[in-house]
């Protein structure tokens, strides 16, 4: 089952513009993570925000978390063509003895040169 | 790039056949998780192996099985392949089963015809 849901599902912007993508989730979490995936290949971990944090920065990335609304946003500033990829939010959930990641369906970002 | 490798990169099988996918975890990691990613979807948790034992399983039938070896590399086996098994299969390794430590490999794309 999908936990998070990214919005919009696809976004096309020009290089240099900012890109914002949103994620909503359903259950209580202790952290939320954002991943990037290039051309259907492996996932690259971008940033993790804990439930007691409201905002976090990493380079050109800014993530916010609103646990009261069960939502998060990822902002990529000054986008580059190399940022073209699919972006996923993911939340951990305990299942049996393991902690699995539950991913949203993803958002496809296209940055045009 | 992470130190997680997967083989093969691509695979084409016929319905009803069996397939084995392989994953070498990052050095020092003792846990491997497997995910299935259908086209246009987010990854879905199949199962996790910790110290050679299955440590949690998602909603996948028993024809999906796995192994973890003493060097912590892992195999995913799928019997009686169905068309819907066509997907990208991702493995992720970690030290322990905390999800925020997971490092993903590049994936194996399986096509069932």
mmCIF file with all atom_site columns, C-alpha atoms in Angstrom:
data_model
loop_
_atom_site.group_PDB
_atom_site.id
_atom_site.type_symbol
_atom_site.label_atom_id
_atom_site.label_alt_id
_atom_site.label_comp_id
_atom_site.label_asym_id
_atom_site.label_entity_id
_atom_site.label_seq_id
_atom_site.pdbx_PDB_ins_code
_atom_site.Cartn_x
_atom_site.Cartn_y
_atom_site.Cartn_z
_atom_site.occupancy
_atom_site.B_iso_or_equiv
_atom_site.pdbx_formal_charge
_atom_site.auth_seq_id
_atom_site.auth_comp_id
_atom_site.auth_asym_id
_atom_site.auth_atom_id
_atom_site.pdbx_PDB_model_num
ATOM 1   C CA . UNK A 1 1   ? 0.000  0.000   0.000   1.00 0.00 ? 1   UNK A CA 1
ATOM 2   C CA . UNK A 1 2   ? 1.200  3.520   -0.718  1.00 0.00 ? 2   UNK A CA 1
ATOM 3   C CA . UNK A 1 3   ? 1.628  5.787   2.282   1.00 0.00 ? 3   UNK A CA 1
ATOM 4   C CA . UNK A 1 4   ? 2.723  9.037   0.732   1.00 0.00 ? 4   UNK A CA 1
ATOM 5   C CA . UNK A 1 5   ? 1.308  10.764  -2.257  1.00 0.00 ? 5   UNK A CA 1
ATOM 6   C CA . UNK A 1 6   ? 3.326  13.344  -4.157  1.00 0.00 ? 6   UNK A CA 1
ATOM 7   C CA . UNK A 1 7   ? 1.741  16.333  -5.791  1.00 0.00 ? 7   UNK A CA 1
ATOM 8   C CA . UNK A 1 8   ? 1.984  17.337  -8.593  1.00 0.00 ? 8   UNK A CA 1
ATOM 9   C CA . UNK A 1 9   ? 2.629  14.053  -10.371 1.00 0.00 ? 9   UNK A CA 1
ATOM 10  C CA . UNK A 1 10  ? 4.656  15.796  -13.057 1.00 0.00 ? 10  UNK A CA 1
ATOM 11  C CA . UNK A 1 11  ? 6.321  19.180  -13.288 1.00 0.00 ? 11  UNK A CA 1
ATOM 12  C CA . UNK A 1 12  ? 8.199  20.812  -16.136 1.00 0.00 ? 12  UNK A CA 1
ATOM 13  C CA . UNK A 1 13  ? 10.241 23.970  -15.489 1.00 0.00 ? 13  UNK A CA 1
ATOM 14  C CA . UNK A 1 14  ? 13.095 25.964  -16.967 1.00 0.00 ? 14  UNK A CA 1
ATOM 15  C CA . UNK A 1 15  ? 16.612 25.811  -15.667 1.00 0.00 ? 15  UNK A CA 1
ATOM 16  C CA . UNK A 1 16  ? 17.132 28.314  -12.872 1.00 0.00 ? 16  UNK A CA 1
ATOM 17  C CA . UNK A 1 17  ? 13.544 28.159  -11.645 1.00 0.00 ? 17  UNK A CA 1
ATOM 18  C CA . UNK A 1 18  ? 12.520 26.659  -8.318  1.00 0.00 ? 18  UNK A CA 1
ATOM 19  C CA . UNK A 1 19  ? 10.631 23.375  -8.129  1.00 0.00 ? 19  UNK A CA 1
ATOM 20  C CA . UNK A 1 20  ? 8.277  22.535  -5.289  1.00 0.00 ? 20  UNK A CA 1
ATOM 21  C CA . UNK A 1 21  ? 6.745  19.133  -4.722  1.00 0.00 ? 21  UNK A CA 1
ATOM 22  C CA . UNK A 1 22  ? 4.405  18.123  -1.971  1.00 0.00 ? 22  UNK A CA 1
ATOM 23  C CA . UNK A 1 23  ? 3.838  14.869  -0.135  1.00 0.00 ? 23  UNK A CA 1
ATOM 24  C CA . UNK A 1 24  ? 0.903  13.837  2.003   1.00 0.00 ? 24  UNK A CA 1
ATOM 25  C CA . UNK A 1 25  ? 0.900  10.787  4.227   1.00 0.00 ? 25  UNK A CA 1
ATOM 26  C CA . UNK A 1 26  ? -1.673 8.978   6.316   1.00 0.00 ? 26  UNK A CA 1
ATOM 27  C CA . UNK A 1 27  ? -0.239 7.642   9.573   1.00 0.00 ? 27  UNK A CA 1
ATOM 28  C CA . UNK A 1 28  ? 1.966  8.994   12.353  1.00 0.00 ? 28  UNK A CA 1
ATOM 29  C CA . UNK A 1 29  ? 5.633  9.037   11.484  1.00 0.00 ? 29  UNK A CA 1
ATOM 30  C CA . UNK A 1 30  ? 8.947  9.542   13.238  1.00 0.00 ? 30  UNK A CA 1
ATOM 31  C CA . UNK A 1 31  ? 10.672 10.725  10.094  1.00 0.00 ? 31  UNK A CA 1
ATOM 32  C CA . UNK A 1 32  ? 10.043 11.397  6.427   1.00 0.00 ? 32  UNK A CA 1
ATOM 33  C CA . UNK A 1 33  ? 12.581 10.961  3.663   1.00 0.00 ? 33  UNK A CA 1
ATOM 34  C CA . UNK A 1 34  ? 12.937 12.207  0.119   1.00 0.00 ? 34  UNK A CA 1
ATOM 35  C CA . UNK A 1 35  ? 14.612 10.191  -2.644  1.00 0.00 ? 35  UNK A CA 1
ATOM 36  C CA . UNK A 1 36  ? 15.568 10.861  -6.245  1.00 0.00 ? 36  UNK A CA 1
ATOM 37  C CA . UNK A 1 37  ? 15.506 8.282   -9.032  1.00 0.00 ? 37  UNK A CA 1
ATOM 38  C CA . UNK A 1 38  ? 17.118 8.862   -12.418 1.00 0.00 ? 38  UNK A CA 1
ATOM 39  C CA . UNK A 1 39  ? 15.634 7.066   -15.431 1.00 0.00 ? 39  UNK A CA 1
ATOM 40  C CA . UNK A 1 40  ? 14.137 4.144   -13.528 1.00 0.00 ? 40  UNK A CA 1
ATOM 41  C CA . UNK A 1 41  ? 17.393 3.248   -11.821 1.00 0.00 ? 41  UNK A CA 1
ATOM 42  C CA . UNK A 1 42  ? 18.382 3.098   -8.149  1.00 0.00 ? 42  UNK A CA 1
ATOM 43  C CA . UNK A 1 43  ? 17.129 5.465   -5.494  1.00 0.00 ? 43  UNK A CA 1
ATOM 44  C CA . UNK A 1 44  ? 19.369 8.152   -4.071  1.00 0.00 ? 44  UNK A CA 1
ATOM 45  C CA . UNK A 1 45  ? 18.653 9.394   -0.562  1.00 0.00 ? 45  UNK A CA 1
ATOM 46  C CA . UNK A 1 46  ? 18.331 13.179  -0.542  1.00 0.00 ? 46  UNK A CA 1
ATOM 47  C CA . UNK A 1 47  ? 17.271 14.256  2.910   1.00 0.00 ? 47  UNK A CA 1
ATOM 48  C CA . UNK A 1 48  ? 15.579 13.031  6.084   1.00 0.00 ? 48  UNK A CA 1
ATOM 49  C CA . UNK A 1 49  ? 13.453 15.202  8.336   1.00 0.00 ? 49  UNK A CA 1
ATOM 50  C CA . UNK A 1 50  ? 12.434 14.004  11.788  1.00 0.00 ? 50  UNK A CA 1
ATOM 51  C CA . UNK A 1 51  ? 8.967  14.459  13.213  1.00 0.00 ? 51  UNK A CA 1
ATOM 52  C CA . UNK A 1 52  ? 10.192 17.072  15.697  1.00 0.00 ? 52  UNK A CA 1
ATOM 53  C CA . UNK A 1 53  ? 11.723 19.194  12.934  1.00 0.00 ? 53  UNK A CA 1
ATOM 54  C CA . UNK A 1 54  ? 9.793  21.694  10.859  1.00 0.00 ? 54  UNK A CA 1
ATOM 55  C CA . UNK A 1 55  ? 12.374 22.620  8.259   1.00 0.00 ? 55  UNK A CA 1
ATOM 56  C CA . UNK A 1 56  ? 15.683 21.303  7.029   1.00 0.00 ? 56  UNK A CA 1
ATOM 57  C CA . UNK A 1 57  ? 18.171 22.456  4.402   1.00 0.00 ? 57  UNK A CA 1
ATOM 58  C CA . UNK A 1 58  ? 20.774 20.617  2.377   1.00 0.00 ? 58  UNK A CA 1
ATOM 59  C CA . UNK A 1 59  ? 22.491 22.549  -0.373  1.00 0.00 ? 59  UNK A CA 1
ATOM 60  C CA . UNK A 1 60  ? 19.784 23.619  -2.832  1.00 0.00 ? 60  UNK A CA 1
ATOM 61  C CA . UNK A 1 61  ? 17.182 21.466  -1.087  1.00 0.00 ? 61  UNK A CA 1
ATOM 62  C CA . UNK A 1 62  ? 14.727 22.702  1.510   1.00 0.00 ? 62  UNK A CA 1
ATOM 63  C CA . UNK A 1 63  ? 12.293 20.324  3.168   1.00 0.00 ? 63  UNK A CA 1
ATOM 64  C CA . UNK A 1 64  ? 9.417  21.237  5.441   1.00 0.00 ? 64  UNK A CA 1
ATOM 65  C CA . UNK A 1 65  ? 7.252  18.988  7.549   1.00 0.00 ? 65  UNK A CA 1
ATOM 66  C CA . UNK A 1 66  ? 3.835  19.740  9.009   1.00 0.00 ? 66  UNK A CA 1
ATOM 67  C CA . UNK A 1 67  ? 2.808  16.791  11.170  1.00 0.00 ? 67  UNK A CA 1
ATOM 68  C CA . UNK A 1 68  ? -0.572 18.365  11.983  1.00 0.00 ? 68  UNK A CA 1
ATOM 69  C CA . UNK A 1 69  ? -1.449 18.312  8.280   1.00 0.00 ? 69  UNK A CA 1
ATOM 70  C CA . UNK A 1 70  ? 0.507  15.120  7.607   1.00 0.00 ? 70  UNK A CA 1
ATOM 71  C CA . UNK A 1 71  ? 2.334  16.791  4.764   1.00 0.00 ? 71  UNK A CA 1
ATOM 72  C CA . UNK A 1 72  ? 5.829  17.628  3.614   1.00 0.00 ? 72  UNK A CA 1
ATOM 73  C CA . UNK A 1 73  ? 7.268  19.708  0.815   1.00 0.00 ? 73  UNK A CA 1
ATOM 74  C CA . UNK A 1 74  ? 10.553 19.539  -1.053  1.00 0.00 ? 74  UNK A CA 1
ATOM 75  C CA . UNK A 1 75  ? 11.868 22.711  -2.657  1.00 0.00 ? 75  UNK A CA 1
ATOM 76  C CA . UNK A 1 76  ? 14.730 22.585  -5.146  1.00 0.00 ? 76  UNK A CA 1
ATOM 77  C CA . UNK A 1 77  ? 16.115 26.055  -5.755  1.00 0.00 ? 77  UNK A CA 1
ATOM 78  C CA . UNK A 1 78  ? 17.919 27.240  -8.883  1.00 0.00 ? 78  UNK A CA 1
ATOM 79  C CA . UNK A 1 79  ? 17.138 23.999  -10.703 1.00 0.00 ? 79  UNK A CA 1
ATOM 80  C CA . UNK A 1 80  ? 19.538 22.448  -13.200 1.00 0.00 ? 80  UNK A CA 1
ATOM 81  C CA . UNK A 1 81  ? 18.980 20.075  -16.096 1.00 0.00 ? 81  UNK A CA 1
ATOM 82  C CA . UNK A 1 82  ? 20.702 17.408  -13.978 1.00 0.00 ? 82  UNK A CA 1
ATOM 83  C CA . UNK A 1 83  ? 17.825 17.640  -11.468 1.00 0.00 ? 83  UNK A CA 1
ATOM 84  C CA . UNK A 1 84  ? 15.570 15.973  -14.054 1.00 0.00 ? 84  UNK A CA 1
ATOM 85  C CA . UNK A 1 85  ? 14.426 12.816  -12.269 1.00 0.00 ? 85  UNK A CA 1
ATOM 86  C CA . UNK A 1 86  ? 11.570 11.276  -10.331 1.00 0.00 ? 86  UNK A CA 1
ATOM 87  C CA . UNK A 1 87  ? 11.255 12.269  -6.700  1.00 0.00 ? 87  UNK A CA 1
ATOM 88  C CA . UNK A 1 88  ? 9.672  10.141  -3.981  1.00 0.00 ? 88  UNK A CA 1
ATOM 89  C CA . UNK A 1 89  ? 8.757  10.744  -0.394  1.00 0.00 ? 89  UNK A CA 1
ATOM 90  C CA . UNK A 1 90  ? 8.985  7.760   1.928   1.00 0.00 ? 90  UNK A CA 1
ATOM 91  C CA . UNK A 1 91  ? 8.041  7.065   5.509   1.00 0.00 ? 91  UNK A CA 1
ATOM 92  C CA . UNK A 1 92  ? 9.214  4.203   7.733   1.00 0.00 ? 92  UNK A CA 1
ATOM 93  C CA . UNK A 1 93  ? 6.760  1.654   9.050   1.00 0.00 ? 93  UNK A CA 1
ATOM 94  C CA . UNK A 1 94  ? 7.460  -1.280  11.311  1.00 0.00 ? 94  UNK A CA 1
ATOM 95  C CA . UNK A 1 95  ? 6.397  -4.616  9.868   1.00 0.00 ? 95  UNK A CA 1
ATOM 96  C CA . UNK A 1 96  ? 7.196  -7.766  11.768  1.00 0.00 ? 96  UNK A CA 1
ATOM 97  C CA . UNK A 1 97  ? 10.709 -7.298  13.028  1.00 0.00 ? 97  UNK A CA 1
ATOM 98  C CA . UNK A 1 98  ? 11.716 -4.997  10.217  1.00 0.00 ? 98  UNK A CA 1
ATOM 99  C CA . UNK A 1 99  ? 11.372 -1.323  9.440   1.00 0.00 ? 99  UNK A CA 1
ATOM 100 C CA . UNK A 1 100 ? 10.338 -0.886  5.841   1.00 0.00 ? 100 UNK A CA 1
ATOM 101 C CA . UNK A 1 101 ? 10.059 2.259   3.794   1.00 0.00 ? 101 UNK A CA 1
ATOM 102 C CA . UNK A 1 102 ? 6.647  3.074   2.350   1.00 0.00 ? 102 UNK A CA 1
ATOM 103 C CA . UNK A 1 103 ? 6.925  5.183   -0.785  1.00 0.00 ? 103 UNK A CA 1
ATOM 104 C CA . UNK A 1 104 ? 4.571  7.463   -2.623  1.00 0.00 ? 104 UNK A CA 1
ATOM 105 C CA . UNK A 1 105 ? 3.974  7.115   -6.366  1.00 0.00 ? 105 UNK A CA 1
ATOM 106 C CA . UNK A 1 106 ? 6.547  9.765   -7.148  1.00 0.00 ? 106 UNK A CA 1
ATOM 107 C CA . UNK A 1 107 ? 6.731  13.005  -9.048  1.00 0.00 ? 107 UNK A CA 1
ATOM 108 C CA . UNK A 1 108 ? 8.488  13.369  -12.375 1.00 0.00 ? 108 UNK A CA 1
ATOM 109 C CA . UNK A 1 109 ? 10.463 16.599  -12.634 1.00 0.00 ? 109 UNK A CA 1
ATOM 110 C CA . UNK A 1 110 ? 11.736 17.814  -15.999 1.00 0.00 ? 110 UNK A CA 1
ATOM 111 C CA . UNK A 1 111 ? 14.144 20.746  -16.026 1.00 0.00 ? 111 UNK A CA 1
ATOM 112 C CA . UNK A 1 112 ? 14.545 22.193  -19.490 1.00 0.00 ? 112 UNK A CA 1
ATOM 113 C CA . UNK A 1 113 ? 17.898 23.825  -20.396 1.00 0.00 ? 113 UNK A CA 1
ATOM 114 C CA . UNK B 2 1   ? 26.974 6.028   -5.839  1.00 0.00 ? 1   UNK B CA 1
ATOM 115 C CA . UNK B 2 2   ? 26.413 3.482   -3.094  1.00 0.00 ? 2   UNK B CA 1
ATOM 116 C CA . UNK B 2 3   ? 28.485 0.318   -2.740  1.00 0.00 ? 3   UNK B CA 1
ATOM 117 C CA . UNK B 2 4   ? 25.408 -1.834  -3.373  1.00 0.00 ? 4   UNK B CA 1
ATOM 118 C CA . UNK B 2 5   ? 25.506 -3.849  -6.584  1.00 0.00 ? 5   UNK B CA 1
ATOM 119 C CA . UNK B 2 6   ? 22.820 -5.920  -8.273  1.00 0.00 ? 6   UNK B CA 1
ATOM 120 C CA . UNK B 2 7   ? 22.909 -8.474  -11.047 1.00 0.00 ? 7   UNK B CA 1
ATOM 121 C CA . UNK B 2 8   ? 21.815 -8.896  -13.701 1.00 0.00 ? 8   UNK B CA 1
ATOM 122 C CA . UNK B 2 9   ? 20.903 -5.419  -14.931 1.00 0.00 ? 9   UNK B CA 1
ATOM 123 C CA . UNK B 2 10  ? 18.159 -6.633  -17.220 1.00 0.00 ? 10  UNK B CA 1
ATOM 124 C CA . UNK B 2 11  ? 16.398 -9.957  -17.555 1.00 0.00 ? 11  UNK B CA 1
ATOM 125 C CA . UNK B 2 12  ? 13.668 -11.315 -19.808 1.00 0.00 ? 12  UNK B CA 1
ATOM 126 C CA . UNK B 2 13  ? 11.749 -14.404 -18.711 1.00 0.00 ? 13  UNK B CA 1
ATOM 127 C CA . UNK B 2 14  ? 8.687  -16.282 -19.832 1.00 0.00 ? 14  UNK B CA 1
ATOM 128 C CA . UNK B 2 15  ? 5.564  -16.690 -17.735 1.00 0.00 ? 15  UNK B CA 1
ATOM 129 C CA . UNK B 2 16  ? 5.824  -19.742 -15.479 1.00 0.00 ? 16  UNK B CA 1
ATOM 130 C CA . UNK B 2 17  ? 9.625  -19.658 -15.296 1.00 0.00 ? 17  UNK B CA 1
ATOM 131 C CA . UNK B 2 18  ? 11.718 -19.036 -12.213 1.00 0.00 ? 18  UNK B CA 1
ATOM 132 C CA . UNK B 2 19  ? 14.231 -16.226 -11.687 1.00 0.00 ? 19  UNK B CA 1
ATOM 133 C CA . UNK B 2 20  ? 17.016 -15.425 -9.238  1.00 0.00 ? 20  UNK B CA 1
ATOM 134 C CA . UNK B 2 21  ? 18.216 -11.881 -8.663  1.00 0.00 ? 21  UNK B CA 1
ATOM 135 C CA . UNK B 2 22  ? 21.347 -11.055 -6.716  1.00 0.00 ? 22  UNK B CA 1
ATOM 136 C CA . UNK B 2 23  ? 22.448 -8.235  -4.472  1.00 0.00 ? 23  UNK B CA 1
ATOM 137 C CA . UNK B 2 24  ? 25.810 -7.482  -2.895  1.00 0.00 ? 24  UNK B CA 1
ATOM 138 C CA . UNK B 2 25  ? 25.462 -5.262  0.112   1.00 0.00 ? 25  UNK B CA 1
ATOM 139 C CA . UNK B 2 26  ? 27.686 -2.358  1.018   1.00 0.00 ? 26  UNK B CA 1
ATOM 140 C CA . UNK B 2 27  ? 30.721 -3.306  3.065   1.00 0.00 ? 27  UNK B CA 1
ATOM 141 C CA . UNK B 2 28  ? 29.886 -3.483  6.769   1.00 0.00 ? 28  UNK B CA 1
ATOM 142 C CA . UNK B 2 29  ? 26.130 -3.807  6.224   1.00 0.00 ? 29  UNK B CA 1
ATOM 143 C CA . UNK B 2 30  ? 24.305 -6.826  7.647   1.00 0.00 ? 30  UNK B CA 1
ATOM 144 C CA . UNK B 2 31  ? 20.740 -6.164  6.465   1.00 0.00 ? 31  UNK B CA 1
ATOM 145 C CA . UNK B 2 32  ? 19.230 -6.357  2.991   1.00 0.00 ? 32  UNK B CA 1
ATOM 146 C CA . UNK B 2 33  ? 15.743 -5.244  2.009   1.00 0.00 ? 33  UNK B CA 1
ATOM 147 C CA . UNK B 2 34  ? 14.100 -5.977  -1.333  1.00 0.00 ? 34  UNK B CA 1
ATOM 148 C CA . UNK B 2 35  ? 11.571 -3.758  -3.094  1.00 0.00 ? 35  UNK B CA 1
ATOM 149 C CA . UNK B 2 36  ? 9.491  -4.160  -6.250  1.00 0.00 ? 36  UNK B CA 1
ATOM 150 C CA . UNK B 2 37  ? 8.803  -1.090  -8.362  1.00 0.00 ? 37  UNK B CA 1
ATOM 151 C CA . UNK B 2 38  ? 6.202  -1.397  -11.093 1.00 0.00 ? 38  UNK B CA 1
ATOM 152 C CA . UNK B 2 39  ? 6.275  1.114   -13.926 1.00 0.00 ? 39  UNK B CA 1
ATOM 153 C CA . UNK B 2 40  ? 5.012  4.498   -12.795 1.00 0.00 ? 40  UNK B CA 1
ATOM 154 C CA . UNK B 2 41  ? 4.736  3.446   -9.155  1.00 0.00 ? 41  UNK B CA 1
ATOM 155 C CA . UNK B 2 42  ? 6.794  3.819   -6.030  1.00 0.00 ? 42  UNK B CA 1
ATOM 156 C CA . UNK B 2 43  ? 8.799  0.886   -4.672  1.00 0.00 ? 43  UNK B CA 1
ATOM 157 C CA . UNK B 2 44  ? 6.915  -1.652  -2.558  1.00 0.00 ? 44  UNK B CA 1
ATOM 158 C CA . UNK B 2 45  ? 8.546  -3.633  0.234   1.00 0.00 ? 45  UNK B CA 1
ATOM 159 C CA . UNK B 2 46  ? 8.923  -7.361  -0.442  1.00 0.00 ? 46  UNK B CA 1
ATOM 160 C CA . UNK B 2 47  ? 10.962 -8.540  2.551   1.00 0.00 ? 47  UNK B CA 1
ATOM 161 C CA . UNK B 2 48  ? 14.043 -7.915  4.633   1.00 0.00 ? 48  UNK B CA 1
ATOM 162 C CA . UNK B 2 49  ? 16.893 -10.178 5.697   1.00 0.00 ? 49  UNK B CA 1
ATOM 163 C CA . UNK B 2 50  ? 18.913 -9.556  8.833   1.00 0.00 ? 50  UNK B CA 1
ATOM 164 C CA . UNK B 2 51  ? 21.824 -11.819 9.740   1.00 0.00 ? 51  UNK B CA 1
ATOM 165 C CA . UNK B 2 52  ? 20.641 -14.508 7.299   1.00 0.00 ? 52  UNK B CA 1
ATOM 166 C CA . UNK B 2 53  ? 17.052 -14.646 8.615   1.00 0.00 ? 53  UNK B CA 1
ATOM 167 C CA . UNK B 2 54  ? 13.886 -13.171 7.106   1.00 0.00 ? 54  UNK B CA 1
ATOM 168 C CA . UNK B 2 55  ? 13.017 -10.259 9.340   1.00 0.00 ? 55  UNK B CA 1
ATOM 169 C CA . UNK B 2 56  ? 9.741  -8.940  7.971   1.00 0.00 ? 56  UNK B CA 1
ATOM 170 C CA . UNK B 2 57  ? 7.669  -9.399  4.828   1.00 0.00 ? 57  UNK B CA 1
ATOM 171 C CA . UNK B 2 58  ? 5.326  -7.265  2.760   1.00 0.00 ? 58  UNK B CA 1
ATOM 172 C CA . UNK B 2 59  ? 2.174  -8.357  0.941   1.00 0.00 ? 59  UNK B CA 1
ATOM 173 C CA . UNK B 2 60  ? 3.837  -10.689 -1.530  1.00 0.00 ? 60  UNK B CA 1
ATOM 174 C CA . UNK B 2 61  ? 2.940  -14.359 -2.100  1.00 0.00 ? 61  UNK B CA 1
ATOM 175 C CA . UNK B 2 62  ? 5.213  -17.218 -0.987  1.00 0.00 ? 62  UNK B CA 1
ATOM 176 C CA . UNK B 2 63  ? 6.517  -17.682 -4.531  1.00 0.00 ? 63  UNK B CA 1
ATOM 177 C CA . UNK B 2 64  ? 8.702  -14.678 -3.680  1.00 0.00 ? 64  UNK B CA 1
ATOM 178 C CA . UNK B 2 65  ? 11.477 -16.016 -1.485  1.00 0.00 ? 65  UNK B CA 1
ATOM 179 C CA . UNK B 2 66  ? 14.950 -14.969 -0.514  1.00 0.00 ? 66  UNK B CA 1
ATOM 180 C CA . UNK B 2 67  ? 18.240 -15.895 1.018   1.00 0.00 ? 67  UNK B CA 1
ATOM 181 C CA . UNK B 2 68  ? 21.000 -14.048 2.756   1.00 0.00 ? 68  UNK B CA 1
ATOM 182 C CA . UNK B 2 69  ? 24.488 -15.489 2.846   1.00 0.00 ? 69  UNK B CA 1
ATOM 183 C CA . UNK B 2 70  ? 27.180 -15.295 5.569   1.00 0.00 ? 70  UNK B CA 1
ATOM 184 C CA . UNK B 2 71  ? 28.827 -12.406 3.675   1.00 0.00 ? 71  UNK B CA 1
ATOM 185 C CA . UNK B 2 72  ? 25.416 -10.642 3.837   1.00 0.00 ? 72  UNK B CA 1
ATOM 186 C CA . UNK B 2 73  ? 24.839 -10.711 0.091   1.00 0.00 ? 73  UNK B CA 1
ATOM 187 C CA . UNK B 2 74  ? 21.331 -11.743 -0.838  1.00 0.00 ? 74  UNK B CA 1
ATOM 188 C CA . UNK B 2 75  ? 19.193 -13.418 -3.465  1.00 0.00 ? 75  UNK B CA 1
ATOM 189 C CA . UNK B 2 76  ? 15.581 -12.865 -4.428  1.00 0.00 ? 76  UNK B CA 1
ATOM 190 C CA . UNK B 2 77  ? 13.872 -15.846 -6.047  1.00 0.00 ? 77  UNK B CA 1
ATOM 191 C CA . UNK B 2 78  ? 10.564 -15.684 -7.814  1.00 0.00 ? 78  UNK B CA 1
ATOM 192 C CA . UNK B 2 79  ? 8.842  -18.893 -8.908  1.00 0.00 ? 79  UNK B CA 1
ATOM 193 C CA . UNK B 2 80  ? 6.011  -19.362 -11.401 1.00 0.00 ? 80  UNK B CA 1
ATOM 194 C CA . UNK B 2 81  ? 6.520  -15.936 -12.929 1.00 0.00 ? 81  UNK B CA 1
ATOM 195 C CA . UNK B 2 82  ? 3.450  -13.928 -13.860 1.00 0.00 ? 82  UNK B CA 1
ATOM 196 C CA . UNK B 2 83  ? 3.186  -11.017 -16.272 1.00 0.00 ? 83  UNK B CA 1
ATOM 197 C CA . UNK B 2 84  ? 2.565  -8.653  -13.334 1.00 0.00 ? 84  UNK B CA 1
ATOM 198 C CA . UNK B 2 85  ? 5.976  -9.546  -11.925 1.00 0.00 ? 85  UNK B CA 1
ATOM 199 C CA . UNK B 2 86  ? 7.500  -7.346  -14.617 1.00 0.00 ? 86  UNK B CA 1
ATOM 200 C CA . UNK B 2 87  ? 9.120  -4.555  -12.624 1.00 0.00 ? 87  UNK B CA 1
ATOM 201 C CA . UNK B 2 88  ? 12.335 -3.007  -11.373 1.00 0.00 ? 88  UNK B CA 1
ATOM 202 C CA . UNK B 2 89  ? 13.631 -4.932  -8.365  1.00 0.00 ? 89  UNK B CA 1
ATOM 203 C CA . UNK B 2 90  ? 15.667 -2.893  -5.930  1.00 0.00 ? 90  UNK B CA 1
ATOM 204 C CA . UNK B 2 91  ? 17.723 -4.047  -3.016  1.00 0.00 ? 91  UNK B CA 1
ATOM 205 C CA . UNK B 2 92  ? 18.861 -1.830  -0.189  1.00 0.00 ? 92  UNK B CA 1
ATOM 206 C CA . UNK B 2 93  ? 21.486 -2.601  2.407   1.00 0.00 ? 93  UNK B CA 1
ATOM 207 C CA . UNK B 2 94  ? 21.917 -1.187  5.866   1.00 0.00 ? 94  UNK B CA 1
ATOM 208 C CA . UNK B 2 95  ? 23.605 -1.741  9.198   1.00 0.00 ? 95  UNK B CA 1
ATOM 209 C CA . UNK B 2 96  ? 20.658 -2.878  11.264  1.00 0.00 ? 96  UNK B CA 1
ATOM 210 C CA . UNK B 2 97  ? 17.107 -2.467  10.086  1.00 0.00 ? 97  UNK B CA 1
ATOM 211 C CA . UNK B 2 98  ? 16.532 1.246   10.654  1.00 0.00 ? 98  UNK B CA 1
ATOM 212 C CA . UNK B 2 99  ? 15.133 2.512   7.382   1.00 0.00 ? 99  UNK B CA 1
ATOM 213 C CA . UNK B 2 100 ? 16.989 5.788   7.320   1.00 0.00 ? 100 UNK B CA 1
ATOM 214 C CA . UNK B 2 101 ? 20.253 3.960   6.893   1.00 0.00 ? 101 UNK B CA 1
ATOM 215 C CA . UNK B 2 102 ? 19.261 2.103   3.714   1.00 0.00 ? 102 UNK B CA 1
ATOM 216 C CA . UNK B 2 103 ? 21.466 2.385   0.613   1.00 0.00 ? 103 UNK B CA 1
ATOM 217 C CA . UNK B 2 104 ? 19.891 1.319   -2.671  1.00 0.00 ? 104 UNK B CA 1
ATOM 218 C CA . UNK B 2 105 ? 21.456 -0.559  -5.552  1.00 0.00 ? 105 UNK B CA 1
ATOM 219 C CA . UNK B 2 106 ? 20.814 0.291   -9.230  1.00 0.00 ? 106 UNK B CA 1
ATOM 220 C CA . UNK B 2 107 ? 18.118 -2.358  -9.616  1.00 0.00 ? 107 UNK B CA 1
ATOM 221 C CA . UNK B 2 108 ? 17.356 -5.286  -11.905 1.00 0.00 ? 108 UNK B CA 1
ATOM 222 C CA . UNK B 2 109 ? 14.701 -4.755  -14.550 1.00 0.00 ? 109 UNK B CA 1
ATOM 223 C CA . UNK B 2 110 ? 12.703 -7.951  -15.044 1.00 0.00 ? 110 UNK B CA 1
ATOM 224 C CA . UNK B 2 111 ? 10.412 -8.373  -18.010 1.00 0.00 ? 111 UNK B CA 1
ATOM 225 C CA . UNK B 2 112 ? 8.028  -11.323 -18.077 1.00 0.00 ? 112 UNK B CA 1
ATOM 226 C CA . UNK B 2 113 ? 6.516  -12.187 -21.456 1.00 0.00 ? 113 UNK B CA 1
#
